[in-house]
Amino acid sequence: MLKAEAAARALMPRYGVGEIRVPALERIQLYQRSTGETSDVVEKQMYTFSDRDEAETVVALRPEGTPGVVRAYIEGGLDRSDPEQRFFYSGPMFRRERPQKGRYRQFYQFGVEVFGRADAACDAELLIMIDDYCKSLGLPARMEINSIGDPTCRPAFREALVKWGREHWNELCADCHKRIDRNPLRLLDCKIDAKLAESAPSSLDYLCPDCRAHFDTVRGTLDSVGVRFQVNPRLVRGLDYYTRTAFEIMAEGLGAQSTIVAGGRYDGLVEAMGGAAVPGIGFAIGLERVALALEAANLVNGTVIDAVVIAMGDAAIRQSALIAHRLRAAGLAVEMTSALRKLKASLSRANKIGARFAVIIGEDELARGVVQLRDLAQSTQREVAVGEVAAAIAEAGRN
Ligand code: HAM
């Protein structure tokens, strides 16, 4: 789990996202107004209790991070003074669900929320960020995206779903019978028969020209940078605030709870919560699920190490310490070792911890101001001048 979080944190500076900390305890109304009265989370999964103040304010343990971030954003006046903001948060969430593998009552989310960006480039940038995250962990994952429209085109889609739901009433579950008028989009999540949804109307057939153009740009941008995804026209989200782009990322080996990341656009939420009309979009990573997926894919080996610097004999220790120091200063994760043991043992340790490179310095290299740079993934080795090791690693890492 620490690895799952560390990899997400490491990405944030590269995307210009700053940390925000929001309370774990909030008034219940916050979630009723944002997560939504018709969502399962608010209907049946929140941990709530009355405070001891005079008004007996009802408070809830946060079931998700987005509402608290939106509240903080509005209360800080940013929606009016400086609307374009990017935040990340990490911490425990609480939902009263039936526990099973990958589904817990207290679980950890790492979330990102971006405000003030209505353009499709922003949707694409977040999806590229998620793709980067999975790649940085070496985790194979499947990305599904959809557009669920906006207030212009959603009503017609809702209507079509209600009509379809009535036609298939006997095949739907009891939850869906309740949802049909309140939140018909959720009919697509019917638990009884996953195949049934295939005959349901597709949100993509109902998109207005603006929503369609937006979705096309998201798709085209992902294609241009080589991010693989599938369009799933039946993908809907369980929380009420979403508009336009919605997405889920699934990993192998998790059984029923395979969604490791989920999110989407929520353009009306800031305004609905009393702020200015500022668009928003975000996602949350389920950290336990990522940890389980890493375990299933045999990818748990502690920290990610870029290079192991190996001093062959005492004389090379100072030089190797200097090189390790420079590599760390260049942003690389480095372990240093002196080969009192045999080189072979040091290399097998480097392989075991998943290091990509070994930097080897013996007496001969020391005298000539060079190192042997071994690419452990490619099984190749070459001589590099001491001052050029960081650049050589960065260059090889890009290939
Ligand atoms: P969510 O789909 O409810 O979205 O949760 C996001 C992720 O949290 C899920 O995909 C899953 O990995 C993890 N998760 C949810 N419930 C549990 C649980 N009971 N046990 C373990 N993991 C769980 C949200 O929460 C939105 N706030 C995401 C978002 C941010 N949308 C826009 N901005």
XYZ file of C-alpha atoms and ligand atoms in Angstrom:
432
model
C 0.000 0.000 0.000
C 2.893 2.343 0.754
C 4.251 1.686 -2.712
C 0.845 2.448 -4.250
C 0.764 5.806 -2.452
C 4.430 6.681 -2.990
C 4.094 6.200 -6.746
C 1.088 8.556 -6.833
C 2.829 11.194 -4.700
C 5.911 11.030 -6.898
C 3.824 11.970 -9.952
C 2.174 15.059 -8.471
C 5.000 17.613 -8.902
C 5.347 16.546 -12.547
C 1.734 17.543 -13.159
C 1.807 20.667 -10.990
C -0.615 19.292 -8.390
C -0.325 20.498 -4.759
C -1.485 18.737 -1.600
C -4.648 19.637 0.311
C -5.761 18.175 3.632
C -9.457 18.153 4.418
C -11.375 16.936 7.484
C -12.444 13.321 7.912
C -15.572 14.518 9.731
C -18.075 16.805 7.990
C -21.734 17.696 8.309
C -23.945 15.128 6.690
C -25.497 17.759 4.400
C -22.199 18.124 2.572
C -22.487 14.593 1.211
C -26.236 14.750 0.712
C -25.800 17.803 -1.505
C -22.796 16.555 -3.480
C -22.314 12.789 -3.496
C -26.089 12.782 -3.902
C -29.244 11.637 -2.133
C -29.791 8.912 -4.701
C -26.300 7.418 -4.505
C -25.781 4.153 -2.597
C -23.078 5.908 -0.607
C -25.490 8.455 0.890
C -28.553 6.204 0.945
C -26.987 3.392 2.912
C -23.253 3.523 3.405
C -22.406 6.539 5.541
C -21.291 6.369 9.153
C -23.200 9.193 10.815
C -23.862 10.369 14.359
C -25.307 13.366 16.221
C -22.854 15.780 17.726
C -23.369 16.951 21.327
C -23.928 20.588 20.378
C -27.279 22.269 20.946
C -28.435 21.759 17.405
C -27.382 18.111 17.548
C -25.664 18.565 14.229
C -25.474 15.309 12.337
C -21.956 14.597 11.145
C -20.561 11.875 8.882
C -17.203 10.183 8.486
C -16.186 11.056 4.941
C -17.149 8.350 2.454
C -15.161 10.065 -0.324
C -12.834 13.034 -0.716
C -14.352 15.169 -3.468
C -17.046 17.011 -1.423
C -14.586 18.095 1.280
C -12.168 19.448 -1.318
C -14.966 21.345 -3.091
C -16.114 22.817 0.235
C -12.572 23.932 1.141
C -12.115 25.423 -2.335
C -15.303 27.474 -2.040
C -14.707 28.501 1.579
C -11.224 29.684 0.671
C -12.816 31.945 -1.980
C -10.713 30.407 -4.750
C -13.730 29.822 -6.978
C -13.921 33.611 -7.426
C -10.385 34.849 -6.819
C -8.245 32.208 -8.534
C -10.444 29.429 -9.941
C -7.880 27.299 -11.749
C -6.489 24.955 -9.099
C -5.140 21.400 -8.871
C -5.169 19.480 -5.617
C -4.352 15.998 -4.401
C -5.264 14.338 -1.113
C -4.573 11.026 0.519
C -6.299 9.478 3.494
C -8.900 7.133 4.948
C -12.522 7.006 3.754
C -15.394 5.169 5.423
C -18.314 3.309 3.889
C -20.620 0.794 5.497
C -20.365 -1.919 2.872
C -20.271 -5.671 3.158
C -16.513 -6.310 3.511
C -14.857 -8.627 1.020
C -11.521 -8.802 -0.793
C -10.799 -5.264 -2.013
C -13.850 -3.778 -0.275
C -13.427 -2.453 3.245
C -15.279 -0.222 5.661
C -12.199 1.908 6.177
C -10.085 2.205 3.049
C -7.544 4.661 1.654
C -7.981 6.853 -1.363
C -5.449 9.001 -3.176
C -7.452 11.563 -5.094
C -6.854 14.427 -7.520
C -9.291 17.292 -8.165
C -8.839 19.982 -10.821
C -10.985 23.125 -10.869
C -11.518 25.821 -13.473
C -10.814 23.739 -16.549
C -13.730 22.990 -18.855
C -11.573 21.952 -21.812
C -11.164 18.365 -22.958
C -7.377 18.683 -22.760
C -7.764 18.587 -18.993
C -9.738 15.314 -19.081
C -7.035 13.835 -21.297
C -4.258 15.120 -19.040
C -5.780 13.374 -16.001
C -6.193 10.121 -17.913
C -2.569 10.371 -19.080
C -1.603 10.922 -15.430
C -3.438 7.732 -14.414
C -1.782 5.834 -17.260
C 1.595 7.167 -16.059
C 0.746 6.010 -12.552
C 0.005 2.432 -13.630
C 3.099 2.362 -15.830
C 5.328 3.685 -13.036
C 4.198 0.690 -10.976
C 4.533 -1.686 -13.917
C 0.892 -2.583 -13.313
C -1.099 -3.826 -16.320
C -4.509 -2.147 -16.249
C -7.498 -1.551 -18.508
C -8.925 1.932 -18.943
C -12.600 2.390 -19.825
C -14.069 5.780 -20.633
C -17.493 7.112 -21.494
C -19.389 10.371 -21.767
C -22.622 10.601 -19.826
C -23.575 13.976 -21.281
C -24.537 17.223 -19.579
C -27.764 18.977 -18.530
C -28.526 19.716 -22.196
C -28.531 16.135 -23.421
C -28.848 13.992 -20.287
C -32.645 14.401 -19.880
C -33.343 12.607 -23.172
C -30.964 9.798 -22.206
C -32.609 9.500 -18.782
C -35.998 9.303 -20.399
C -34.834 6.569 -22.768
C -33.442 4.613 -19.825
C -36.677 4.899 -17.851
C -38.599 3.631 -20.882
C -36.168 0.733 -21.321
C -36.343 -0.038 -17.575
C -40.128 -0.248 -17.672
C -39.956 -2.587 -20.639
C -37.540 -4.863 -18.711
C -39.137 -4.447 -15.277
C -39.292 -8.141 -14.457
C -35.647 -8.669 -15.291
C -34.405 -5.855 -13.017
C -33.451 -6.170 -9.339
C -35.372 -4.642 -6.421
C -32.775 -1.837 -6.132
C -33.383 -0.922 -9.765
C -37.146 -0.782 -9.188
C -36.448 1.949 -6.638
C -33.875 3.663 -8.850
C -35.936 3.837 -11.994
C -37.346 7.292 -11.318
C -34.764 8.672 -8.923
C -31.555 7.683 -10.694
C -32.218 5.732 -13.893
C -28.554 5.841 -14.990
C -27.816 3.310 -12.278
C -30.067 0.773 -14.036
C -26.944 0.045 -16.078
C -25.325 -1.318 -12.889
C -28.139 -3.827 -12.267
C -26.763 -6.666 -10.193
C -29.071 -9.378 -11.457
C -28.020 -9.613 -15.039
C -24.943 -7.821 -16.334
C -25.803 -8.889 -19.905
C -29.144 -7.143 -19.731
C -27.429 -3.729 -19.840
C -26.207 -4.523 -23.344
C -29.721 -3.982 -24.637
C -30.040 -0.625 -22.837
C -29.755 2.718 -24.615
C -26.192 4.035 -24.971
C -25.357 7.475 -23.598
C -23.222 8.154 -26.667
C -26.294 8.068 -28.917
C -27.777 10.967 -26.952
C -24.809 13.361 -26.703
C -25.400 16.953 -27.824
C -22.862 18.397 -30.331
C -20.793 20.080 -27.580
C -20.536 16.921 -25.476
C -19.715 14.878 -28.557
C -16.940 17.271 -29.632
C -15.569 17.242 -26.071
C -15.481 13.446 -25.963
C -13.895 13.227 -29.423
C -11.069 15.525 -28.325
C -10.457 13.434 -25.192
C -10.238 10.276 -27.281
C -8.078 11.832 -29.984
C -5.634 13.263 -27.422
C -5.251 9.897 -25.694
C -4.678 8.240 -29.061
C -1.999 10.765 -29.970
C 0.088 9.983 -26.875
C -0.486 6.235 -27.133
C -2.654 5.796 -24.016
C -4.731 2.657 -24.534
C -8.397 2.776 -23.579
C -11.757 1.300 -24.456
C -14.978 3.246 -24.846
C -17.652 1.620 -22.706
C -20.968 3.297 -23.571
C -22.636 1.599 -20.590
C -20.217 2.924 -18.001
C -22.022 5.053 -15.409
C -20.819 6.118 -11.984
C -22.401 5.525 -8.601
C -22.103 9.116 -7.388
C -24.571 11.736 -8.574
C -22.367 14.676 -9.530
C -20.793 13.485 -12.771
C -21.161 15.127 -16.194
C -19.538 14.319 -19.522
C -16.358 12.219 -19.187
C -16.546 9.300 -16.747
C -13.893 6.603 -16.423
C -12.750 3.530 -14.547
C -9.441 1.690 -14.516
C -9.463 -2.034 -13.818
C -6.658 -4.401 -12.813
C -6.340 -8.175 -12.958
C -6.417 -10.551 -10.034
C -8.877 -8.689 -7.824
C -12.046 -10.677 -8.377
C -15.254 -8.660 -8.235
C -13.632 -5.468 -6.882
C -11.370 -4.854 -9.844
C -11.731 -1.066 -10.198
C -8.536 0.496 -8.885
C -9.168 4.075 -10.061
C -12.391 5.880 -10.877
C -13.553 9.406 -11.552
C -14.914 11.905 -14.007
C -15.995 15.432 -14.714
C -18.375 17.293 -12.376
C -19.011 20.653 -14.010
C -22.072 21.670 -11.984
C -20.894 20.657 -8.514
C -19.085 23.792 -7.305
C -22.076 25.940 -8.210
C -24.551 23.460 -6.700
C -22.601 23.713 -3.441
C -22.880 27.490 -3.323
C -19.774 28.493 -5.262
C -19.252 30.190 -8.608
C -19.991 28.332 -11.851
C -16.571 26.656 -12.039
C -16.065 23.306 -13.771
C -14.262 20.433 -12.073
C -12.877 17.003 -12.774
C -11.025 14.415 -10.724
C -10.422 10.816 -9.759
C -9.548 8.653 -6.787
C -7.223 5.679 -6.560
C -8.237 2.864 -4.192
C -4.863 2.231 -2.563
C -5.651 -1.184 -1.030
C -6.857 -2.404 -4.392
C -3.675 -1.237 -6.098
C -1.644 -3.012 -3.402
C -3.644 -6.211 -3.993
C -3.213 -5.899 -7.746
C 0.555 -5.460 -7.316
C 0.628 -8.562 -5.183
C -1.390 -10.513 -7.742
C 0.992 -9.388 -10.494
C 4.031 -10.271 -8.356
C 5.221 -6.698 -8.347
C 5.719 -6.185 -4.637
C 9.372 -5.603 -3.962
C 9.439 -2.638 -1.624
C 10.773 0.580 -3.065
C 11.483 1.190 -6.714
C 15.261 1.423 -7.213
C 16.717 2.848 -10.413
C 20.343 1.890 -9.876
C 22.678 0.045 -7.555
C 26.188 1.509 -7.324
C 28.713 -1.238 -6.622
C 32.216 -0.475 -5.314
C 34.612 -3.317 -6.098
C 36.934 -3.110 -3.128
C 37.566 -0.471 -0.470
C 39.485 1.902 -2.728
C 36.372 2.536 -4.860
C 34.004 3.278 -1.961
C 34.527 7.046 -1.860
C 34.055 7.374 -5.593
C 30.915 5.207 -5.514
C 29.473 7.276 -2.642
C 30.039 10.400 -4.697
C 28.354 8.884 -7.748
C 25.377 7.621 -5.689
C 25.051 11.097 -4.196
C 25.017 12.730 -7.640
C 22.482 10.249 -8.990
C 20.135 10.922 -6.056
C 20.557 14.652 -6.613
C 19.437 13.995 -10.197
C 16.215 12.463 -8.826
C 17.108 8.778 -9.122
C 16.512 6.135 -6.433
C 19.851 4.556 -5.653
C 21.245 1.877 -3.382
C 24.996 1.766 -2.747
C 26.936 -1.370 -1.953
C 30.580 -2.368 -1.731
C 31.348 -5.732 -3.218
C 33.016 -7.292 -0.237
C 30.871 -10.049 -1.543
C 31.441 -11.177 -5.095
C 30.220 -8.972 -7.949
C 27.843 -11.763 -8.921
C 26.145 -11.603 -5.508
C 25.800 -7.815 -5.743
C 24.288 -8.102 -9.212
C 21.820 -10.754 -8.171
C 20.735 -8.504 -5.282
C 20.325 -5.633 -7.791
C 18.155 -7.899 -9.942
C 16.154 -9.077 -6.946
C 15.178 -5.562 -5.899
C 14.223 -4.752 -9.477
C 16.955 -2.182 -10.172
C 17.243 -1.278 -13.836
C 20.981 -0.421 -13.731
C 24.157 -1.435 -11.946
C 27.020 1.077 -11.820
C 30.235 -0.862 -11.236
C 33.511 0.738 -10.122
C 36.700 -1.272 -9.644
C 40.306 -0.114 -9.237
C 40.839 0.081 -12.962
C 37.714 2.206 -13.504
C 38.719 4.410 -10.568
C 42.121 5.088 -12.102
C 40.595 5.979 -15.463
C 37.658 8.074 -14.170
C 35.003 5.784 -15.666
C 32.371 3.256 -14.521
C 30.838 0.147 -16.077
C 27.148 0.849 -16.604
C 25.185 -2.369 -16.807
C 21.597 -2.313 -18.053
C 20.071 -5.196 -16.101
C 16.892 -5.267 -18.153
C 18.715 -5.482 -21.491
C 21.763 -7.437 -20.236
C 24.167 -4.981 -21.875
C 27.162 -3.171 -20.415
C 29.282 -0.211 -21.484
C 31.898 2.140 -20.127
C 30.752 5.648 -19.192
C 32.727 8.645 -17.871
C 32.026 9.364 -14.180
C 30.450 12.754 -14.900
C 28.026 11.283 -17.432
C 26.428 8.442 -15.483
C 23.187 10.289 -14.589
C 22.660 11.439 -18.185
C 23.410 7.938 -19.532
C 20.848 6.382 -17.156
C 18.218 8.969 -18.013
C 18.839 8.418 -21.727
C 18.676 4.611 -21.485
C 15.590 4.817 -19.221
C 13.753 6.678 -21.972
C 14.338 3.817 -24.451
P -15.533 5.915 -6.125
O -15.702 5.201 -7.411
O -16.641 5.837 -5.156
O -15.236 7.440 -6.509
O -14.209 5.433 -5.427
C -12.950 5.520 -6.074
C -12.134 4.267 -5.822
O -12.005 4.045 -4.395
C -12.769 2.978 -6.313
O -12.522 2.782 -7.685
C -12.047 1.946 -5.467
O -10.773 1.666 -6.010
C -11.882 2.669 -4.141
N -12.951 2.237 -3.196
C -14.236 2.670 -3.139
N -14.906 2.055 -2.134
C -14.025 1.197 -1.565
C -14.104 0.254 -0.468
N -15.210 0.095 0.251
N -13.000 -0.470 -0.165
C -11.838 -0.303 -0.879
N -11.712 0.569 -1.895
C -12.775 1.311 -2.245
C -15.017 8.416 -5.589
O -14.865 8.232 -4.401
C -14.877 9.797 -6.195
N -14.681 10.770 -5.106
C -13.751 9.844 -7.210
C -13.612 11.196 -7.827
C -12.770 12.170 -7.490
N -14.396 11.659 -8.793
C -14.026 12.908 -9.079
N -13.055 13.235 -8.260
